[in-house]
PDB file of C-alpha atoms in Angstrom:
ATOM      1  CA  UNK A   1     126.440 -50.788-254.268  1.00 41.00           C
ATOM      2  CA  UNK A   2     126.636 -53.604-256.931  1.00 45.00           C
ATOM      3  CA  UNK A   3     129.035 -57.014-256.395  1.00 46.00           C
ATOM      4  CA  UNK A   4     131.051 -58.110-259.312  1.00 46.00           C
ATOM      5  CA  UNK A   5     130.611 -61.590-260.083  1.00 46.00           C
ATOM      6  CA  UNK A   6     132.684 -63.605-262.405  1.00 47.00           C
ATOM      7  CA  UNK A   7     132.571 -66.897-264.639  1.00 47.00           C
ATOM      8  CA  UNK A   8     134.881 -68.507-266.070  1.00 45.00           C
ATOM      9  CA  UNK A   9     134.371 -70.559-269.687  1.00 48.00           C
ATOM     10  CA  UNK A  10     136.954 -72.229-271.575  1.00 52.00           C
ATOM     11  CA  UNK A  11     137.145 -71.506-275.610  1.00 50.00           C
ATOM     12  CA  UNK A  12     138.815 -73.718-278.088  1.00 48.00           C
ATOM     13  CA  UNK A  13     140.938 -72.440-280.430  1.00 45.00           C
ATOM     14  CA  UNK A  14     142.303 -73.662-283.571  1.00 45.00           C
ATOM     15  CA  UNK A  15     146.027 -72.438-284.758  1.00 46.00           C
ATOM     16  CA  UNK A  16     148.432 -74.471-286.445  1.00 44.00           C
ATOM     17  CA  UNK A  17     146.694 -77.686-286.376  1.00 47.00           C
ATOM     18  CA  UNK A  18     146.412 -77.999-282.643  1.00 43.00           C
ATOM     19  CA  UNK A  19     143.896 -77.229-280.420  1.00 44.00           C
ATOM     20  CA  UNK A  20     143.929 -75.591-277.596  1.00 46.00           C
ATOM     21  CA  UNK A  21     141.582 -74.624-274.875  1.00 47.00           C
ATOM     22  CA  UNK A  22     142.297 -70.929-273.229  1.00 46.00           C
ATOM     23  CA  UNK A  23     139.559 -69.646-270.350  1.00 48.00           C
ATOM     24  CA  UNK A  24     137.917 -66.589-270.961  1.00 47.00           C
ATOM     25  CA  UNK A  25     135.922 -64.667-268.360  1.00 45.00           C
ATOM     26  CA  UNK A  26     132.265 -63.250-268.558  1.00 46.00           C
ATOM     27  CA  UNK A  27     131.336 -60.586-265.817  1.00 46.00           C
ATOM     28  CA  UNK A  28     128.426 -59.314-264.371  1.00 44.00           C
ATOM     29  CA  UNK A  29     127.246 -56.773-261.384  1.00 40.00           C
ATOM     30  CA  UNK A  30     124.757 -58.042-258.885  1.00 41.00           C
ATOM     31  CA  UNK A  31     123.089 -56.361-256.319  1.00 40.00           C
ATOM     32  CA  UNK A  32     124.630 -56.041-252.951  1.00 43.00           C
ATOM     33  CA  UNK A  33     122.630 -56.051-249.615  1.00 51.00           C
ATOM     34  CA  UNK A  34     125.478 -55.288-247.575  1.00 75.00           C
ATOM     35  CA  UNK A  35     124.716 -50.934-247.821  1.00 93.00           C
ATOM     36  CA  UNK A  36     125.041 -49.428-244.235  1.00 97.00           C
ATOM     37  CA  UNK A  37     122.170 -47.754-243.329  1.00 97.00           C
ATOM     38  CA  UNK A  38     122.722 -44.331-242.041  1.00 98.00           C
ATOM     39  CA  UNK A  39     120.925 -42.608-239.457  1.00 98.00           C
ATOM     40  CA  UNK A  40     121.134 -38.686-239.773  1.00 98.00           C
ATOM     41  CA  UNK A  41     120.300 -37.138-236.029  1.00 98.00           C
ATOM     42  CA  UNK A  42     120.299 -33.439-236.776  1.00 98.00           C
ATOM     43  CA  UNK A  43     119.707 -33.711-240.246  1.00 98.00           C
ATOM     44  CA  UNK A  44     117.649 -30.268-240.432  1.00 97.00           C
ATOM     45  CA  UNK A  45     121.547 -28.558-239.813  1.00 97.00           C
ATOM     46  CA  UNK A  46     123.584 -27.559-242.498  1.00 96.00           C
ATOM     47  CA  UNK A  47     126.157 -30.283-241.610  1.00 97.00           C
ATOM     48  CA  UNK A  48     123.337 -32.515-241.142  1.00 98.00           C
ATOM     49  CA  UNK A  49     121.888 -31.688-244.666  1.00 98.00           C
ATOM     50  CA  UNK A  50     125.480 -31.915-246.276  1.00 98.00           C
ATOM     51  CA  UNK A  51     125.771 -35.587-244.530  1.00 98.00           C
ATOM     52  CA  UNK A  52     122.542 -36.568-245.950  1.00 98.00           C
ATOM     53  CA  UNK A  53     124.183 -35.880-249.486  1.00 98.00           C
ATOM     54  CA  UNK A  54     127.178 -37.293-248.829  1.00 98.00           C
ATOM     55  CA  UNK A  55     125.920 -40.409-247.760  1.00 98.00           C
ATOM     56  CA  UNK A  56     123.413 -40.517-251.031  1.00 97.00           C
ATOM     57  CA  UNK A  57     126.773 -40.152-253.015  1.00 97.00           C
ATOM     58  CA  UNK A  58     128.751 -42.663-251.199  1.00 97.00           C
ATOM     59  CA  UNK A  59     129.651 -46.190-252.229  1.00 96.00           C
ATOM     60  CA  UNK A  60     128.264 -48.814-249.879  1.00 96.00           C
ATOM     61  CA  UNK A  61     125.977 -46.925-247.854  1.00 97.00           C
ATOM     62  CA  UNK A  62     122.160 -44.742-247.722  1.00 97.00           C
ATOM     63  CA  UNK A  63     120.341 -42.774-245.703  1.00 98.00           C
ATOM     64  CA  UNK A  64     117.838 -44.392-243.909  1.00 97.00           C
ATOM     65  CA  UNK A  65     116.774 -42.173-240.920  1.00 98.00           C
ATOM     66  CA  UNK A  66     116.495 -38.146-240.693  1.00 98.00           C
ATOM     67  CA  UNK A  67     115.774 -36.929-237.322  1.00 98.00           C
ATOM     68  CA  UNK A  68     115.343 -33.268-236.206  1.00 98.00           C
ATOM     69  CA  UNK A  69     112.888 -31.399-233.883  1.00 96.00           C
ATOM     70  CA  UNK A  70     112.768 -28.821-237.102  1.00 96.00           C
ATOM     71  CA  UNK A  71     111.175 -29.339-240.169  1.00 97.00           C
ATOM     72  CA  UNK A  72     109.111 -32.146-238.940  1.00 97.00           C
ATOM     73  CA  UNK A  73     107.436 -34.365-241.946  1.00 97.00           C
ATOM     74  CA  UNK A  74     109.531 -32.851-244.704  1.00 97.00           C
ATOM     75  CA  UNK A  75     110.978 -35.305-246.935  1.00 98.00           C
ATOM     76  CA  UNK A  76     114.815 -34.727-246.456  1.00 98.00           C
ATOM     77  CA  UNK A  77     115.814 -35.493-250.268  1.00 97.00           C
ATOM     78  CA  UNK A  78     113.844 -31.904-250.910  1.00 97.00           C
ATOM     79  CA  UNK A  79     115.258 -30.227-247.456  1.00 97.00           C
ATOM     80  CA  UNK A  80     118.279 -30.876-249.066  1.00 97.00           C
ATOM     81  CA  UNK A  81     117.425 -29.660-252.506  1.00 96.00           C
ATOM     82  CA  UNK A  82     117.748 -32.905-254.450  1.00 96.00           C
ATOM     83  CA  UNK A  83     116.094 -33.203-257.466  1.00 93.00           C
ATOM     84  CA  UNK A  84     113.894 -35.880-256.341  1.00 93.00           C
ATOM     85  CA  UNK A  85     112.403 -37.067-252.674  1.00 95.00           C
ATOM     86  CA  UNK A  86     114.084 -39.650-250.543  1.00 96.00           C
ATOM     87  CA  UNK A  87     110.927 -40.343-249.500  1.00 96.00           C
ATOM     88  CA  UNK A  88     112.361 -39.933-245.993  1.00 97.00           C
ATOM     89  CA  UNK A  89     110.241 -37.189-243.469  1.00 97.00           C
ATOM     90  CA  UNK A  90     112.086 -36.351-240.818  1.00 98.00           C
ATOM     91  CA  UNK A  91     110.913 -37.625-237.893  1.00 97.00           C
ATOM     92  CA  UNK A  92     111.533 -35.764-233.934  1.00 97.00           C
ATOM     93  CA  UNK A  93     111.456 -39.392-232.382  1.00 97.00           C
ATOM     94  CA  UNK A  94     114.977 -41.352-232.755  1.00 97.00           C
ATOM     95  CA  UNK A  95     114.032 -44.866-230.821  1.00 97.00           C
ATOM     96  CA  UNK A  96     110.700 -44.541-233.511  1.00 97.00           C
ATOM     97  CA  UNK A  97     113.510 -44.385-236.461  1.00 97.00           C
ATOM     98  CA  UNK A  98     115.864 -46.778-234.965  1.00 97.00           C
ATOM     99  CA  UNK A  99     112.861 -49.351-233.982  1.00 96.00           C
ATOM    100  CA  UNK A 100     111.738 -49.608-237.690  1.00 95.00           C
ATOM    101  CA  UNK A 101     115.156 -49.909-238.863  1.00 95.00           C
ATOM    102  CA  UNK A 102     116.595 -52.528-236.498  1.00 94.00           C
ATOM    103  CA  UNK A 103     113.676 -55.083-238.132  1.00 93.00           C
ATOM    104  CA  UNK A 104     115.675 -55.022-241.476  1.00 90.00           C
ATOM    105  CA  UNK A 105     118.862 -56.438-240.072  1.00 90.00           C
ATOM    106  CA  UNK A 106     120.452 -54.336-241.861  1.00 93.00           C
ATOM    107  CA  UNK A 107     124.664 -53.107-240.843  1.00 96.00           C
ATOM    108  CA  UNK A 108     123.091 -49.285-239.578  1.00 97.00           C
ATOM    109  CA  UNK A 109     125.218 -46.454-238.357  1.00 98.00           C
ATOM    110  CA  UNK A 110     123.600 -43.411-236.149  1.00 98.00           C
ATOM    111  CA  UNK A 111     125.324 -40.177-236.984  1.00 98.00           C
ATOM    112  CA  UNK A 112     125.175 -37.614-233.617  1.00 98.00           C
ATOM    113  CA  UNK A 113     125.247 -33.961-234.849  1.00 98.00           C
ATOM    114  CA  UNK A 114     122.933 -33.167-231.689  1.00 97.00           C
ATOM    115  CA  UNK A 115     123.817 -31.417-228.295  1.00 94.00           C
ATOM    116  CA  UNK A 116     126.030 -32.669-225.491  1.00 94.00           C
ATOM    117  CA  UNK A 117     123.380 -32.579-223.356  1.00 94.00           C
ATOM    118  CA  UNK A 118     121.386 -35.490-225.304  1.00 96.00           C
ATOM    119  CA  UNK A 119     124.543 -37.460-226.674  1.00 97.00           C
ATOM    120  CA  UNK A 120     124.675 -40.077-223.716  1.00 97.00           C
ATOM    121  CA  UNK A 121     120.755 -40.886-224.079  1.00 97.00           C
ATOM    122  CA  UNK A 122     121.411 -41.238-228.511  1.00 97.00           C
ATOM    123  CA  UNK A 123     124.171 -43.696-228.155  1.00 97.00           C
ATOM    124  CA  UNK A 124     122.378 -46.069-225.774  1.00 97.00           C
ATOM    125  CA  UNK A 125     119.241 -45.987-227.668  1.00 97.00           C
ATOM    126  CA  UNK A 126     121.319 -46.377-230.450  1.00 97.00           C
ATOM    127  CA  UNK A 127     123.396 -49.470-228.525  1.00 96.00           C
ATOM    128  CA  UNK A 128     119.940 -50.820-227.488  1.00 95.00           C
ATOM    129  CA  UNK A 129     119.073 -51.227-230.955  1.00 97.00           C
ATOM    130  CA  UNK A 130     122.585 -53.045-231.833  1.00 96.00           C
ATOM    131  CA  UNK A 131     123.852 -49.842-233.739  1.00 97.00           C
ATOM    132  CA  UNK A 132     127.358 -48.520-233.478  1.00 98.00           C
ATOM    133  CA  UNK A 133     127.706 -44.329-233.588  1.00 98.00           C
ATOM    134  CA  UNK A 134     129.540 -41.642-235.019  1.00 98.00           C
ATOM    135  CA  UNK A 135     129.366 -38.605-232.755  1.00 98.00           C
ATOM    136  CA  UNK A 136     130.139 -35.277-233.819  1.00 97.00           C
ATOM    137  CA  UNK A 137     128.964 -32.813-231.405  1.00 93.00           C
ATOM    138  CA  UNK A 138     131.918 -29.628-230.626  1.00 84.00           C
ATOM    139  CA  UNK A 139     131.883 -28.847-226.396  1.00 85.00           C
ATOM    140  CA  UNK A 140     130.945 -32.589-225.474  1.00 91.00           C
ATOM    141  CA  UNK A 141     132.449 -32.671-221.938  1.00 91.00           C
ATOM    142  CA  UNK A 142     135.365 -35.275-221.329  1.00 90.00           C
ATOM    143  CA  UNK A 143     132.885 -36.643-218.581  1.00 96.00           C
ATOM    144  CA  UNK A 144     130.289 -37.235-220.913  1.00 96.00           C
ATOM    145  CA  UNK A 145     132.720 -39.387-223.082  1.00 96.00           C
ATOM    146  CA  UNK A 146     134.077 -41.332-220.422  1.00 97.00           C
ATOM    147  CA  UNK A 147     130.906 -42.220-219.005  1.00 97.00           C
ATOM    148  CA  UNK A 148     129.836 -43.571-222.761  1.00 97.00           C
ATOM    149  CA  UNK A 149     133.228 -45.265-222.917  1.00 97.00           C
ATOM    150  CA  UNK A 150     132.551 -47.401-220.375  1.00 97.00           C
ATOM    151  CA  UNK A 151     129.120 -47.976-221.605  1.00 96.00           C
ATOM    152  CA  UNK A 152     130.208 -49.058-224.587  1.00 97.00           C
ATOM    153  CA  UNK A 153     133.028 -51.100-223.716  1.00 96.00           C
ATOM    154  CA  UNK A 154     130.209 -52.949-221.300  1.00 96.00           C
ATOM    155  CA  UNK A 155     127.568 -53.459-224.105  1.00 96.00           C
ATOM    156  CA  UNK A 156     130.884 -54.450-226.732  1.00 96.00           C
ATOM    157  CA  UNK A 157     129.169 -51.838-229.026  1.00 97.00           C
ATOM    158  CA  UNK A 158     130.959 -49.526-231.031  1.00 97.00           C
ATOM    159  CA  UNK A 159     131.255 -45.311-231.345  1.00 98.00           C
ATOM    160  CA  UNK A 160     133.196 -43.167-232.760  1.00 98.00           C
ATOM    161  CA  UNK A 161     133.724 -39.679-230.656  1.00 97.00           C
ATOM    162  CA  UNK A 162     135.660 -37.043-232.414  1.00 95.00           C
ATOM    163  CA  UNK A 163     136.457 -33.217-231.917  1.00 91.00           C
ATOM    164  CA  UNK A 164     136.697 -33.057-235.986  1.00 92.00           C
ATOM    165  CA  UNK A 165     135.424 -34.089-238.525  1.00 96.00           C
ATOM    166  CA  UNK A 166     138.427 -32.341-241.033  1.00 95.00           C
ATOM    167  CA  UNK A 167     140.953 -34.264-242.227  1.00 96.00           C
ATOM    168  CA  UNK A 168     142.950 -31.272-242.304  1.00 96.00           C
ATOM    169  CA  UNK A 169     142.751 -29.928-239.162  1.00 94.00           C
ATOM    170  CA  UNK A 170     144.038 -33.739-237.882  1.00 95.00           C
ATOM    171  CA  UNK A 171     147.105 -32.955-239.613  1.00 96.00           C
ATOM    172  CA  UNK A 172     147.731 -30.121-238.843  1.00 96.00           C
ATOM    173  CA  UNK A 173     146.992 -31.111-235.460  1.00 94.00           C
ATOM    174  CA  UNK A 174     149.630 -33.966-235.674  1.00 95.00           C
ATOM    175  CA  UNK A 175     151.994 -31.757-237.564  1.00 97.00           C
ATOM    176  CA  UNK A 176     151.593 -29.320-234.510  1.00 95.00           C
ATOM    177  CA  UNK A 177     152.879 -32.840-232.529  1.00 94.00           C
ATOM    178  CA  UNK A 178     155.537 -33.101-234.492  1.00 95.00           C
ATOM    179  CA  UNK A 179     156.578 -29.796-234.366  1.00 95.00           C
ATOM    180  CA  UNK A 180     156.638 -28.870-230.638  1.00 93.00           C
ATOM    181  CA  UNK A 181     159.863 -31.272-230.073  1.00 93.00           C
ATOM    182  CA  UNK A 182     161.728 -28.750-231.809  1.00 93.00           C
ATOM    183  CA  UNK A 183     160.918 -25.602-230.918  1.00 93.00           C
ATOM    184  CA  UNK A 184     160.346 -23.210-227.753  1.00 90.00           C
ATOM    185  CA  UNK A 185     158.317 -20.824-228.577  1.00 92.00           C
ATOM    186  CA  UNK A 186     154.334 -21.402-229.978  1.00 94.00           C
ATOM    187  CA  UNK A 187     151.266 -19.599-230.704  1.00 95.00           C
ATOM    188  CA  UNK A 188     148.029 -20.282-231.968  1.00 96.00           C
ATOM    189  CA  UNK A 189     145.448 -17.090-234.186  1.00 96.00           C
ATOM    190  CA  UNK A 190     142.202 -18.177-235.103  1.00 95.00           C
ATOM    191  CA  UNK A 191     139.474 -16.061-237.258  1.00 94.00           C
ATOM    192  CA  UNK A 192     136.271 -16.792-237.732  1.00 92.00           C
ATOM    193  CA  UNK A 193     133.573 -14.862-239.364  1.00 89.00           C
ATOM    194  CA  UNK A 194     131.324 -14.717-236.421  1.00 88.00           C
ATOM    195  CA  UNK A 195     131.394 -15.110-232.862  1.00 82.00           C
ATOM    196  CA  UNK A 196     131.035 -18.509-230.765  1.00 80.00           C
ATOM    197  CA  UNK A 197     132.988 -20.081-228.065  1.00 80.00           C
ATOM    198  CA  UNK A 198     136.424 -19.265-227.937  1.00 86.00           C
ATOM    199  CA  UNK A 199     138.942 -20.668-227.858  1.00 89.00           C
ATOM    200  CA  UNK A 200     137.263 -22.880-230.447  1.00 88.00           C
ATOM    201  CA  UNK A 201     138.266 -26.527-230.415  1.00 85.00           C
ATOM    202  CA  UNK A 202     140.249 -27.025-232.772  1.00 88.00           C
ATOM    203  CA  UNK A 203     142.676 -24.839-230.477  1.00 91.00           C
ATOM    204  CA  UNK A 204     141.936 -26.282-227.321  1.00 89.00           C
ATOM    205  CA  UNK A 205     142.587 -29.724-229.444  1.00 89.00           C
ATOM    206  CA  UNK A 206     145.713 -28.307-230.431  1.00 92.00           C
ATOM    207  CA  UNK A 207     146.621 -27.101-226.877  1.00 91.00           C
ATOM    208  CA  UNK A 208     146.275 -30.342-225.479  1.00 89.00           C
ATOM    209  CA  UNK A 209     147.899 -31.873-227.941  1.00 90.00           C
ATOM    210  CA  UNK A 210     151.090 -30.197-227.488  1.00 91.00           C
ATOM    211  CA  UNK A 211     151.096 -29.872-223.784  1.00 89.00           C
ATOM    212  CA  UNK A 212     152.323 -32.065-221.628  1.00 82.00           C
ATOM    213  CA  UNK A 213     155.009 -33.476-223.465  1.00 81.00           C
ATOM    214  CA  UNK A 214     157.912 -32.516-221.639  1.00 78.00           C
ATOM    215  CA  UNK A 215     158.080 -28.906-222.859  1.00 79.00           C
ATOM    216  CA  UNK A 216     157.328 -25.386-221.308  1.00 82.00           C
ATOM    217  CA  UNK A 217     156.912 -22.539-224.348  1.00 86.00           C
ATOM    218  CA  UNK A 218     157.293 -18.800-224.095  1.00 81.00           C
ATOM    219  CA  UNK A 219     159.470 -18.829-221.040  1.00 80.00           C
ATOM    220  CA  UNK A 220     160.044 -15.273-221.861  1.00 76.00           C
ATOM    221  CA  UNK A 221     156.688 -14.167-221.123  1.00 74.00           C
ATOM    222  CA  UNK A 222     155.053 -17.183-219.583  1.00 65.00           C
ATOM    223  CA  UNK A 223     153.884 -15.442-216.446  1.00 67.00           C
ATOM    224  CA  UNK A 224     152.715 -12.325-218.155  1.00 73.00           C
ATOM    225  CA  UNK A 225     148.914 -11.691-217.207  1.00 76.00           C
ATOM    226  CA  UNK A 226     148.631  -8.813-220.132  1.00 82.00           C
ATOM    227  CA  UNK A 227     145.252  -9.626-221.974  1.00 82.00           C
ATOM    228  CA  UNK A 228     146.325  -8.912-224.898  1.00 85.00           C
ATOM    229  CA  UNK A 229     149.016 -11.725-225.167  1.00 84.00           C
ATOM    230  CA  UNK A 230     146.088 -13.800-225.623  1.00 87.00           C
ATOM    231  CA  UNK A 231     144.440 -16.771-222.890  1.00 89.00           C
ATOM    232  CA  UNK A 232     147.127 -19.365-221.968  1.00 88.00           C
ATOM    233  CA  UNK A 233     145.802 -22.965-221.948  1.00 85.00           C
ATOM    234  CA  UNK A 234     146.684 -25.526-219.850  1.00 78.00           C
ATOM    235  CA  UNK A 235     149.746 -25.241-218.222  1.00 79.00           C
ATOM    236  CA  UNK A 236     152.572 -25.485-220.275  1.00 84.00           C
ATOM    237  CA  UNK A 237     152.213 -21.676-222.008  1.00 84.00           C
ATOM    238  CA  UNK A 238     150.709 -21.890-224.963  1.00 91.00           C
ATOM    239  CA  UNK A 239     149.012 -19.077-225.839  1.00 91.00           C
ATOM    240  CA  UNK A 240     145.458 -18.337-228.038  1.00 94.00           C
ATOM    241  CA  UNK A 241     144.453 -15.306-229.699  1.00 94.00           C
ATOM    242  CA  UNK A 242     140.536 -15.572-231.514  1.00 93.00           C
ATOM    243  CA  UNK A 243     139.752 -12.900-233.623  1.00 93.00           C
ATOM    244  CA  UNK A 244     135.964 -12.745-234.873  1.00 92.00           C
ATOM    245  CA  UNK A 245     135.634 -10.261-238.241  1.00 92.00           C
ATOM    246  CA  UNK A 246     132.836 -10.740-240.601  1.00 91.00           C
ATOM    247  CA  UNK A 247     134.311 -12.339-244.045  1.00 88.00           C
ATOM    248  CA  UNK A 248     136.901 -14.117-242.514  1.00 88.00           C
ATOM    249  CA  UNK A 249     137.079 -17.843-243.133  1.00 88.00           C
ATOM    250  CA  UNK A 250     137.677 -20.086-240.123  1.00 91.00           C
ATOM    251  CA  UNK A 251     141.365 -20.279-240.210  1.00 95.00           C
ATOM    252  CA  UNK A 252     143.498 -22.020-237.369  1.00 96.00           C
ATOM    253  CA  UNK A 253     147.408 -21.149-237.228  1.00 97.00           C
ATOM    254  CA  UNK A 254     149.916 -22.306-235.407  1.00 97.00           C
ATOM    255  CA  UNK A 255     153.176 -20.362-235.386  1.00 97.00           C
ATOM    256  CA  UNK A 256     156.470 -21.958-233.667  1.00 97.00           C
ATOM    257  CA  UNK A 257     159.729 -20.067-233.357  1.00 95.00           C
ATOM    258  CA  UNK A 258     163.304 -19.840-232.428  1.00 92.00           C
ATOM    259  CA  UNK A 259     165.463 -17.310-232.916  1.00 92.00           C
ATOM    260  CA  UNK A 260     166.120 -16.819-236.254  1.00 95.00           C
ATOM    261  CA  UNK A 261     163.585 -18.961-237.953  1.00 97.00           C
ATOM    262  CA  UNK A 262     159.271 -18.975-237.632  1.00 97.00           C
ATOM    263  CA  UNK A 263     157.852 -22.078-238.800  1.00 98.00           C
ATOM    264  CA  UNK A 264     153.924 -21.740-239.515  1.00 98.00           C
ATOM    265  CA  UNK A 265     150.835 -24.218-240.150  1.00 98.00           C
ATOM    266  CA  UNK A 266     147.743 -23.384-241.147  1.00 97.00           C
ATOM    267  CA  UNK A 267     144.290 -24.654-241.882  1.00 96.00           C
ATOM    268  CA  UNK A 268     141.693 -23.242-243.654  1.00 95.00           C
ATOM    269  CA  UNK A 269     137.771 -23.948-243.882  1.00 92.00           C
ATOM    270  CA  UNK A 270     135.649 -22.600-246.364  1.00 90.00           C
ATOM    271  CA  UNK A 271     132.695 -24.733-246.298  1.00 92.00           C
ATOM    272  CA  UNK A 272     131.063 -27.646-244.630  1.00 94.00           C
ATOM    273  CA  UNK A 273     131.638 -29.854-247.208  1.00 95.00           C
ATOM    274  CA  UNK A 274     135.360 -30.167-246.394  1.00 95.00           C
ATOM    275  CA  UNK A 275     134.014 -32.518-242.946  1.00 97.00           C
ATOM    276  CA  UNK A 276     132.278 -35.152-245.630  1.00 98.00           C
ATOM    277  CA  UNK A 277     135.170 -37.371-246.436  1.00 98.00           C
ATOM    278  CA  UNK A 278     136.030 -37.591-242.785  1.00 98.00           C
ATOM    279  CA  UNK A 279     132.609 -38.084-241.749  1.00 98.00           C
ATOM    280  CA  UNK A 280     132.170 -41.193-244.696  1.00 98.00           C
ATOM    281  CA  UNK A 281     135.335 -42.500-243.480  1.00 98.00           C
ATOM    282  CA  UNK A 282     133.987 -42.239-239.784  1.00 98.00           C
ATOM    283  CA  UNK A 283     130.835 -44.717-241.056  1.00 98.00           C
ATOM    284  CA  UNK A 284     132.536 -47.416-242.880  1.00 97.00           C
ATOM    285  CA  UNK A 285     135.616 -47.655-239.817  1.00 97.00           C
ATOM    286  CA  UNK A 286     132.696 -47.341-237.015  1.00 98.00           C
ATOM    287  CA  UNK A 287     130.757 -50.645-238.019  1.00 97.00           C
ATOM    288  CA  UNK A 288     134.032 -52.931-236.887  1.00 96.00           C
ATOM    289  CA  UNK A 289     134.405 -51.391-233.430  1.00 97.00           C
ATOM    290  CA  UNK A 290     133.606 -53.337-229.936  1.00 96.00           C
ATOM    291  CA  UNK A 291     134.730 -50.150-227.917  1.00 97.00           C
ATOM    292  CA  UNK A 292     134.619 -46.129-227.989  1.00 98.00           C
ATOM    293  CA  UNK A 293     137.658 -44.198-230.118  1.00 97.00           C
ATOM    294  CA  UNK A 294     138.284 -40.803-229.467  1.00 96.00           C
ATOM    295  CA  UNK A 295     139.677 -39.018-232.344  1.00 94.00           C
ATOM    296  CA  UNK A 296     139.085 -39.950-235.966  1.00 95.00           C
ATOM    297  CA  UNK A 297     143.296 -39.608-236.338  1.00 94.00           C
ATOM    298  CA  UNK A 298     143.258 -43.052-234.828  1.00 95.00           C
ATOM    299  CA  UNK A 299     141.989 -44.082-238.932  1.00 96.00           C
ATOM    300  CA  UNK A 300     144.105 -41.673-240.124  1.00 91.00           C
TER     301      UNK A 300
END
């Protein structure tokens, strides 16, 4: 990233037998050492390998760190199909990365597409090392980010835990807020092309979301135990139906309804690529945090 810098000069100029003396204003870009340094844990993944070009592309910021248990000594840059080396192996030994980082000084940011099982031990290496984190890892348990919350609010570091990395499944998440006030009756369908673990999260997001505000839906049918009404979640009724059907893109909908009237969101993925603008918004907003945030829709 360059910084502008300015100067300002005066000129004389001559017109109608006065003179008079108007600034003008030379320009010119400068270097900038202020570039966060990203570190990419699970950058062997495809959403590790699309953060890795993300980051090369963004404004401000650069990989610095690829770490994977896959792939070991491959230059990322070429993992990722880039026309030239980053001259960056990946390396299957985080404190190693974070330990020759940390000597630069240098603002760095540790992005977690691991396992919930290893998230805990990342961020307090990473914390150890005076780096915040941006955490990204579907099925962490609530447990897990309490227990980091409070580690982080002790060490007054900084990390970023969120269920999504989609901008547009946020709002449709918070249009799904909005929403339940108004009507009685709501269901979520998701598709995806294969299988996984269902409901996915961006349901179970969903489902929280709208519960417990006051509301019970599908009275109609709320005790109903038929399978094929789909899995209730939490306790308020709403109901979940995953379908799994090669081709499909993973598509979230949420249908509300009263009589007379259906009113319908729905969100759409087609590619990894649609998590990148969250994700580079998750670096540059993680950097000024003291605490843990759940939810990038606290940016939003």
């Amino acid at each position: 990233m360059a910084a502008l810098s300015c100067k300002f000069h005066p000129t004389t100029y001559k017109h109608c037998n006065f003179f008079t003396k108007i600034p003008s204003i030379s320009c010119s870009f400068q270097p900038s050492q202020s570039s966060i340094k990203v570190i990419i844990n699970g950058a062997a993944k495809e959403i590790g390998r699309a953060a890795v070009l993300a980051v090369t592309k963004a404004r401000g910021m650069e990989v610095a760190g690829a770490v994977d248990s896959y792939l070991i000594g491959e230059d990322i840059g070429k993992v990722c199909n880039m026309e030239e080396a980053l001259e960056i192996p990946i390396i299957n030994d985080l404190t190693m990365v974070l330990g020759s980082i940390s000597q630069t000084k240098a603002t760095a940011v540790v992005v977690d597409f691991t396992d919930p099982s290893t998230v805990y031990d990342n961020v307090k290496q990473a914390t150890a090392f005076g780096m915040n984190s941006v955490v990204y890892v579907p099925r962490i348990k609530l447990e897990t980010v309490s227990a980091l919350s409070a580690f982080c609010e002790k060490a007054s570091m900084g990390c970023l835990v969120t269920p999504t990395l989609s901008i547009g499944s946020i709002l449709l998440q918070q249009a799904a807020i909005s929403a339940s006030f108004h009507y009685n009756n709501v269901e979520i369908v998701e598709s995806r092309a294969t299988a996984g673990d269902f409901p996915s999260q961006d349901a179970v997001q969903i489902a929280n979301n709208i519960s417990n505000l006051g509301q019970i839906y599908n009275r109609d049918d709320n005790s109903t135990d038929i399978q094929a009404r789909g899995q209730v979640l939490g306790e308020d009724g709403v109901r979940v139906h995953s379908m799994v059907l090669p081709g499909l893109p993973s598509s979230t909908t949420v249908y509300f309804s009263r009589p007379g009237e259906v009113y319908t969101l729905k969100h759409d993925v087609t590619d990894v690529q649609c998590l990148m603008p969250g994700l580079i918004l998750a670096i540059r907003k993680v950097v000024r945090l003291k605490n843990l945030v759940y939810g990038l829709e606290k940016f939003l």
